[in-house]
Amino acid sequence: MIAFDRLCLDDATRAAFQALPGANELELGRVVSLDRGFPLVDTAADELRAELATDIKKSEDSIVAVGDWVALRIPESHDKAIIETVLPRRVEIARVKRVGREKQVRRQVLAANVDRVFICQSLSGQGVDLELLVRQMAAVRGAGAEPVFLLTKRDMVGDAVAEKTRADIEEVMPDVRLLMLATLEGEGVEEVRALCPQDMTVMLLGESGVGKSALVNALVGEEVLETGETRERDDKGRHTTVARRIIEIPGGGLIVDAPGLRTLQIIDPEEALRRGFPDIAEAAASCRFSDCTHTHEPGCAVRETIPKPRLDAYLALRDRILR
């Protein structure tokens, strides 16, 4: 159980809970784990399994995510608490799934109320996918969280590869923090810890085999997550995390670990582009034409002020997600 004062409760959520009808008969809690069973919720007094109230089950927003703040009713004659309300989310890290025989599109929230997302890729194997990093950055910023790049397995590549990779990323996204890690040797772990203060919930994003579980174990100081072997041919791994859960970092904040996930769909393309490339959005206001594409028009303030590698990355992402 995570102590209630460590669950990163913000003033807006507290106020939303207190404004609920009958709030004095409810308990405020945070969802700390989701598996195939019932959500696990931590409150000020207890850690307990909960189920959804009937009216929530019938609503479109029936999915409870790890990190959600919820209002609980705890009946005396029931073996589980009942989630009466999911409180408004500050941030939603989500993806889109197709479900059912008709392949209906459904939005799935992977984690809620996350402040910072560590986007993990391995320096070894096939190397870093710069186009994917751009897309992940825009998805995270579009969701309202701060992206940080963590490039793992620094010990498995030479200095030339590492520095060339750093230069390529910083040329396109100089405004995103970037750390290189050799987790098993302890390199970079303290720098990551410093980015997980006590008032913050962070999340790891990256496919299996990049070393997310090893990083969590290093931050916590014990083996709380299983780590797995990686294949020699491509340095990919198998899923070792099978459920989304919140883990407390001693002396720090909370970290959400999730099953290997390569990337996130961009839910709102225009917002992701605006937040992901704020300098381009600002410069575009000075273009001669209001519908400037920033590719060939005269008087384009974007082409005049934005470095070409960054603009090329923006245009490639824009063309892909808006087409």
CSV table of C-alpha atoms in Angstrom, one decimal:
chain,number,residue,atom,x,y,z
A,1,MET,CA,0.0,0.0,0.0
A,2,ILE,CA,1.2,3.5,-0.9
A,3,ALA,CA,0.8,6.1,1.9
A,4,PHE,CA,-2.0,8.5,1.0
A,5,ASP,CA,0.2,11.6,1.3
A,6,ARG,CA,2.5,10.0,-1.4
A,7,LEU,CA,-0.3,9.5,-4.0
A,8,CYS,CA,0.3,13.0,-5.5
A,9,LEU,CA,-3.2,14.4,-4.8
A,10,ASP,CA,-3.6,17.8,-6.4
A,11,ASP,CA,-5.9,20.7,-5.2
A,12,ALA,CA,-8.2,20.5,-8.3
A,13,THR,CA,-8.9,16.8,-7.6
A,14,ARG,CA,-9.5,17.3,-3.9
A,15,ALA,CA,-11.9,20.1,-4.7
A,16,ALA,CA,-13.8,18.0,-7.3
A,17,PHE,CA,-14.2,15.2,-4.8
A,18,GLN,CA,-15.5,17.5,-2.1
A,19,ALA,CA,-18.0,19.0,-4.5
A,20,LEU,CA,-19.6,15.6,-5.1
A,21,PRO,CA,-23.1,15.0,-3.7
A,22,GLY,CA,-22.7,13.0,-0.5
A,23,ALA,CA,-18.9,13.3,-0.5
A,24,ASN,CA,-18.9,12.8,3.3
A,25,GLU,CA,-20.2,9.3,2.7
A,26,LEU,CA,-17.5,8.4,0.1
A,27,GLU,CA,-13.8,7.7,0.2
A,28,LEU,CA,-11.2,9.3,-2.1
A,29,GLY,CA,-8.7,6.8,-3.6
A,30,ARG,CA,-6.3,6.3,-6.4
A,31,VAL,CA,-6.2,3.3,-8.7
A,32,VAL,CA,-2.7,1.8,-8.3
A,33,SER,CA,-3.0,-1.4,-10.3
A,34,LEU,CA,-5.0,-3.0,-13.1
A,35,ASP,CA,-4.8,-6.6,-14.1
A,36,ARG,CA,-7.5,-9.0,-15.3
A,37,GLY,CA,-9.3,-8.7,-12.0
A,38,PHE,CA,-10.7,-5.8,-10.2
A,39,PRO,CA,-8.9,-2.4,-9.9
A,40,LEU,CA,-6.7,-2.1,-6.8
A,41,VAL,CA,-7.3,1.2,-5.0
A,42,ASP,CA,-5.3,2.9,-2.3
A,43,THR,CA,-7.2,5.2,0.1
A,44,ALA,CA,-6.2,7.1,3.3
A,45,ALA,CA,-7.1,4.0,5.4
A,46,ASP,CA,-6.7,0.9,3.2
A,47,GLU,CA,-5.8,-0.8,0.0
A,48,LEU,CA,-8.8,-2.7,-1.5
A,49,ARG,CA,-10.2,-4.2,-4.6
A,50,ALA,CA,-13.1,-2.3,-6.2
A,51,GLU,CA,-15.8,-2.7,-8.9
A,52,LEU,CA,-17.6,-0.2,-11.0
A,53,ALA,CA,-21.0,1.1,-10.1
A,54,THR,CA,-23.7,0.1,-12.5
A,55,ASP,CA,-24.2,3.6,-14.0
A,56,ILE,CA,-20.4,3.8,-14.8
A,57,LYS,CA,-20.5,0.5,-16.5
A,58,LYS,CA,-23.2,1.7,-18.8
A,59,SER,CA,-21.4,5.0,-19.7
A,60,GLU,CA,-19.0,5.5,-22.6
A,61,ASP,CA,-16.2,6.4,-20.1
A,62,SER,CA,-16.4,3.1,-18.2
A,63,ILE,CA,-12.7,2.3,-18.4
A,64,VAL,CA,-10.8,3.0,-15.2
A,65,ALA,CA,-7.1,3.7,-15.7
A,66,VAL,CA,-4.1,3.3,-13.5
A,67,GLY,CA,-3.6,6.7,-11.9
A,68,ASP,CA,-7.3,7.6,-11.8
A,69,TRP,CA,-8.6,9.3,-8.7
A,70,VAL,CA,-12.0,7.8,-7.8
A,71,ALA,CA,-14.8,8.2,-5.3
A,72,LEU,CA,-15.5,5.0,-3.5
A,73,ARG,CA,-18.5,3.7,-1.5
A,74,ILE,CA,-17.5,0.9,0.9
A,75,PRO,CA,-20.6,-1.1,1.8
A,76,GLU,CA,-20.5,-3.1,5.0
A,77,SER,CA,-22.1,-6.2,3.5
A,78,HIS,CA,-20.0,-6.3,0.3
A,79,ASP,CA,-16.5,-7.8,-0.2
A,80,LYS,CA,-15.4,-5.0,-2.6
A,81,ALA,CA,-15.6,-1.3,-2.6
A,82,ILE,CA,-17.7,0.3,-5.4
A,83,ILE,CA,-16.3,3.0,-7.6
A,84,GLU,CA,-19.1,5.6,-7.8
A,85,THR,CA,-17.3,8.3,-9.8
A,86,VAL,CA,-14.1,8.7,-11.8
A,87,LEU,CA,-12.9,12.2,-11.0
A,88,PRO,CA,-11.8,14.5,-13.9
A,89,ARG,CA,-8.3,13.6,-15.3
A,90,ARG,CA,-5.6,16.2,-15.8
A,91,VAL,CA,-3.8,14.1,-18.3
A,92,GLU,CA,-4.7,10.9,-20.3
A,93,ILE,CA,-2.1,8.7,-21.9
A,94,ALA,CA,-4.2,6.8,-24.3
A,95,ARG,CA,-4.3,4.6,-27.4
A,96,VAL,CA,-7.0,3.6,-29.9
A,97,LYS,CA,-8.1,0.0,-30.2
A,98,ARG,CA,-10.4,-1.8,-32.6
A,99,VAL,CA,-12.6,-4.2,-30.8
A,100,GLY,CA,-15.4,-6.7,-31.6
A,101,ARG,CA,-16.4,-8.3,-34.8
A,102,GLU,CA,-17.2,-5.0,-36.4
A,103,LYS,CA,-13.8,-3.6,-35.3
A,104,GLN,CA,-15.3,-0.6,-33.6
A,105,VAL,CA,-12.7,2.1,-32.7
A,106,ARG,CA,-12.4,2.5,-28.9
A,107,ARG,CA,-10.2,4.8,-27.0
A,108,GLN,CA,-8.3,3.1,-24.2
A,109,VAL,CA,-6.7,5.2,-21.4
A,110,LEU,CA,-3.4,3.5,-20.4
A,111,ALA,CA,-2.6,5.9,-17.5
A,112,ALA,CA,-4.2,9.0,-16.0
A,113,ASN,CA,-2.8,12.0,-14.2
A,114,VAL,CA,0.7,11.4,-15.4
A,115,ASP,CA,3.1,14.4,-15.2
A,116,ARG,CA,6.1,13.1,-17.1
A,117,VAL,CA,6.6,10.3,-19.6
A,118,PHE,CA,10.0,8.6,-20.1
A,119,ILE,CA,10.2,7.6,-23.7
A,120,CYS,CA,12.6,4.7,-23.8
A,121,GLN,CA,14.6,3.4,-26.8
A,122,SER,CA,17.7,1.2,-26.9
A,123,LEU,CA,20.9,2.5,-28.4
A,124,SER,CA,21.9,-1.1,-29.3
A,125,GLY,CA,20.4,-3.5,-31.8
A,126,GLN,CA,18.9,-1.6,-34.7
A,127,GLY,CA,19.5,1.7,-33.0
A,128,VAL,CA,17.2,4.6,-32.3
A,129,ASP,CA,14.2,5.3,-34.5
A,130,LEU,CA,14.2,9.1,-34.8
A,131,GLU,CA,10.9,9.3,-36.6
A,132,LEU,CA,9.2,7.2,-33.9
A,133,LEU,CA,10.8,9.5,-31.2
A,134,VAL,CA,9.2,12.5,-32.9
A,135,ARG,CA,5.8,10.8,-33.0
A,136,GLN,CA,6.1,9.7,-29.4
A,137,MET,CA,7.1,13.2,-28.3
A,138,ALA,CA,4.1,14.8,-30.0
A,139,ALA,CA,1.7,12.2,-28.6
A,140,VAL,CA,2.9,12.8,-25.1
A,141,ARG,CA,2.8,16.6,-25.3
A,142,GLY,CA,-0.5,16.4,-27.0
A,143,ALA,CA,-1.8,14.5,-24.0
A,144,GLY,CA,-0.6,17.2,-21.7
A,145,ALA,CA,2.5,15.5,-20.2
A,146,GLU,CA,6.2,16.3,-20.5
A,147,PRO,CA,8.3,13.9,-22.6
A,148,VAL,CA,11.8,12.9,-21.6
A,149,PHE,CA,14.0,10.7,-23.9
A,150,LEU,CA,15.8,7.8,-22.2
A,151,LEU,CA,18.3,6.0,-24.4
A,152,THR,CA,19.2,2.7,-22.8
A,153,LYS,CA,22.1,0.2,-23.1
A,154,ARG,CA,24.7,3.0,-23.5
A,155,ASP,CA,27.3,0.4,-22.5
A,156,MET,CA,26.6,-1.7,-25.6
A,157,VAL,CA,27.6,1.0,-28.2
A,158,GLY,CA,30.7,3.0,-28.8
A,159,ASP,CA,31.1,6.7,-28.1
A,160,ALA,CA,30.8,7.7,-31.8
A,161,VAL,CA,27.4,6.0,-32.1
A,162,ALA,CA,26.1,7.5,-28.9
A,163,GLU,CA,27.2,11.1,-29.7
A,164,LYS,CA,25.9,10.9,-33.3
A,165,THR,CA,22.6,9.7,-32.0
A,166,ARG,CA,22.5,12.5,-29.4
A,167,ALA,CA,23.3,15.1,-32.1
A,168,ASP,CA,20.7,13.8,-34.5
A,169,ILE,CA,18.0,14.0,-31.8
A,170,GLU,CA,19.0,17.4,-30.5
A,171,GLU,CA,19.0,18.8,-34.0
A,172,VAL,CA,15.3,17.9,-34.4
A,173,MET,CA,14.1,18.2,-30.8
A,174,PRO,CA,16.5,20.4,-28.8
A,175,ASP,CA,13.7,21.3,-26.3
A,176,VAL,CA,13.3,17.7,-25.0
A,177,ARG,CA,15.5,16.4,-22.2
A,178,LEU,CA,17.7,13.4,-23.2
A,179,LEU,CA,19.5,11.0,-20.9
A,180,MET,CA,21.6,8.0,-21.8
A,181,LEU,CA,21.6,5.0,-19.5
A,182,ALA,CA,23.6,1.9,-18.7
A,183,THR,CA,21.2,0.8,-16.0
A,184,LEU,CA,23.0,-2.4,-14.8
A,185,GLU,CA,26.2,-0.3,-14.3
A,186,GLY,CA,24.2,2.4,-12.6
A,187,GLU,CA,25.0,5.0,-15.3
A,188,GLY,CA,22.3,7.6,-15.5
A,189,VAL,CA,20.0,6.1,-12.9
A,190,GLU,CA,20.4,9.0,-10.4
A,191,GLU,CA,19.7,11.5,-13.2
A,192,VAL,CA,16.4,9.7,-13.8
A,193,ARG,CA,15.7,9.6,-10.1
A,194,ALA,CA,16.1,13.4,-9.9
A,195,LEU,CA,13.3,13.7,-12.5
A,196,CYS,CA,10.9,11.7,-10.3
A,197,PRO,CA,10.3,14.1,-7.3
A,198,GLN,CA,7.8,13.2,-4.6
A,199,ASP,CA,5.0,15.3,-6.0
A,200,MET,CA,5.1,13.7,-9.5
A,201,THR,CA,3.7,10.6,-11.3
A,202,VAL,CA,5.8,9.5,-14.2
A,203,MET,CA,5.4,6.7,-16.8
A,204,LEU,CA,7.6,4.5,-18.9
A,205,LEU,CA,6.9,4.1,-22.6
A,206,GLY,CA,8.8,1.7,-24.8
A,207,GLU,CA,8.7,-1.7,-26.4
A,208,SER,CA,9.8,-4.9,-24.7
A,209,GLY,CA,13.5,-5.4,-24.2
A,210,VAL,CA,14.6,-1.8,-23.9
A,211,GLY,CA,15.2,-2.2,-20.1
A,212,LYS,CA,12.2,-0.5,-18.5
A,213,SER,CA,11.8,-3.1,-15.8
A,214,ALA,CA,15.5,-3.0,-15.0
A,215,LEU,CA,15.3,0.7,-14.6
A,216,VAL,CA,12.3,0.5,-12.2
A,217,ASN,CA,14.2,-2.1,-10.1
A,218,ALA,CA,17.3,0.3,-10.0
A,219,LEU,CA,15.1,3.2,-9.0
A,220,VAL,CA,13.3,1.3,-6.3
A,221,GLY,CA,16.5,-0.5,-5.0
A,222,GLU,CA,15.1,-4.0,-5.2
A,223,GLU,CA,13.8,-6.4,-7.8
A,224,VAL,CA,10.1,-5.5,-7.9
A,225,LEU,CA,9.7,-6.4,-11.6
A,226,GLU,CA,10.9,-9.4,-13.5
A,227,THR,CA,13.4,-8.8,-16.2
A,228,GLY,CA,13.7,-10.9,-19.3
A,229,GLU,CA,16.3,-12.0,-21.9
A,230,THR,CA,16.6,-10.2,-25.2
A,231,ARG,CA,17.1,-11.8,-28.6
A,232,GLU,CA,20.6,-11.5,-30.0
A,233,ARG,CA,19.5,-10.9,-33.6
A,234,ASP,CA,17.6,-7.7,-32.9
A,235,ASP,CA,18.0,-7.0,-29.2
A,236,LYS,CA,14.2,-7.2,-28.7
A,237,GLY,CA,12.7,-8.7,-25.6
A,238,ARG,CA,9.6,-10.5,-24.4
A,239,HIS,CA,6.9,-9.0,-22.2
A,240,THR,CA,7.9,-9.3,-18.5
A,241,THR,CA,5.3,-6.7,-17.2
A,242,VAL,CA,1.8,-8.1,-17.5
A,243,ALA,CA,-0.2,-5.4,-15.7
A,244,ARG,CA,-0.2,-1.7,-15.4
A,245,ARG,CA,0.7,-0.6,-11.9
A,246,ILE,CA,2.0,2.3,-9.9
A,247,ILE,CA,5.2,1.7,-8.0
A,248,GLU,CA,6.6,4.0,-5.3
A,249,ILE,CA,10.2,5.2,-5.6
A,250,PRO,CA,11.8,5.5,-2.2
A,251,GLY,CA,12.4,9.2,-1.6
A,252,GLY,CA,10.8,10.1,-4.9
A,253,GLY,CA,7.5,10.0,-6.7
A,254,LEU,CA,5.4,7.4,-8.4
A,255,ILE,CA,6.2,5.5,-11.5
A,256,VAL,CA,3.8,3.7,-13.8
A,257,ASP,CA,5.1,0.6,-15.5
A,258,ALA,CA,3.1,-1.0,-18.4
A,259,PRO,CA,3.4,-3.9,-20.7
A,260,GLY,CA,5.8,-3.2,-23.7
A,261,LEU,CA,4.2,-0.6,-25.9
A,262,ARG,CA,6.0,0.7,-28.9
A,263,THR,CA,4.1,3.9,-29.3
A,264,LEU,CA,0.9,5.9,-28.7
A,265,GLN,CA,-1.7,6.9,-31.3
A,266,ILE,CA,-2.0,10.6,-31.6
A,267,ILE,CA,-5.6,11.3,-30.5
A,268,ASP,CA,-5.8,15.0,-31.4
A,269,PRO,CA,-3.4,15.6,-34.3
A,270,GLU,CA,-3.7,19.4,-34.4
A,271,GLU,CA,-3.2,19.7,-30.7
A,272,ALA,CA,-0.2,17.3,-30.8
A,273,LEU,CA,1.5,19.4,-33.5
A,274,ARG,CA,0.8,22.6,-31.7
A,275,ARG,CA,2.2,21.4,-28.4
A,276,GLY,CA,4.9,19.3,-29.9
A,277,PHE,CA,6.3,22.1,-32.0
A,278,PRO,CA,5.3,25.4,-30.3
A,279,ASP,CA,8.0,27.4,-32.1
A,280,ILE,CA,6.5,26.4,-35.4
A,281,ALA,CA,3.0,27.2,-34.3
A,282,GLU,CA,4.2,30.7,-33.2
A,283,ALA,CA,6.2,31.4,-36.3
A,284,ALA,CA,3.2,30.3,-38.5
A,285,ALA,CA,1.2,33.2,-37.2
A,286,SER,CA,3.6,35.5,-39.1
A,287,CYS,CA,3.4,33.7,-42.5
A,288,ARG,CA,2.1,35.8,-45.4
A,289,PHE,CA,-0.7,33.3,-46.1
A,290,SER,CA,-3.0,32.0,-43.4
A,291,ASP,CA,-3.1,28.6,-45.1
A,292,CYS,CA,0.6,28.4,-45.6
A,293,THR,CA,1.9,24.8,-45.9
A,294,HIS,CA,5.5,25.9,-45.0
A,295,THR,CA,6.8,24.1,-48.1
A,296,HIS,CA,6.9,26.5,-51.0
A,297,GLU,CA,4.9,29.7,-50.3
A,298,PRO,CA,6.6,33.1,-50.4
A,299,GLY,CA,6.7,35.0,-47.2
A,300,CYS,CA,6.8,31.8,-45.1
A,301,ALA,CA,8.0,32.8,-41.6
A,302,VAL,CA,8.4,29.1,-40.6
A,303,ARG,CA,10.9,28.3,-43.3
A,304,GLU,CA,12.8,31.6,-42.5
A,305,THR,CA,13.2,30.9,-38.8
A,306,ILE,CA,13.0,27.1,-38.1
A,307,PRO,CA,16.1,24.9,-38.8
A,308,LYS,CA,15.5,22.6,-41.7
A,309,PRO,CA,15.9,19.3,-39.9
A,310,ARG,CA,13.3,20.3,-37.3
A,311,LEU,CA,10.9,21.6,-40.0
A,312,ASP,CA,11.4,18.4,-42.1
A,313,ALA,CA,10.5,16.3,-39.0
A,314,TYR,CA,7.4,18.4,-38.4
A,315,LEU,CA,6.2,18.2,-42.0
A,316,ALA,CA,6.7,14.5,-42.1
A,317,LEU,CA,4.7,14.0,-38.9
A,318,ARG,CA,2.0,16.4,-40.1
A,319,ASP,CA,1.6,14.7,-43.4
A,320,ARG,CA,1.4,11.3,-41.8
A,321,ILE,CA,-1.2,12.2,-39.1
A,322,LEU,CA,-3.4,14.6,-40.9
A,323,ARG,CA,-3.7,12.8,-44.2
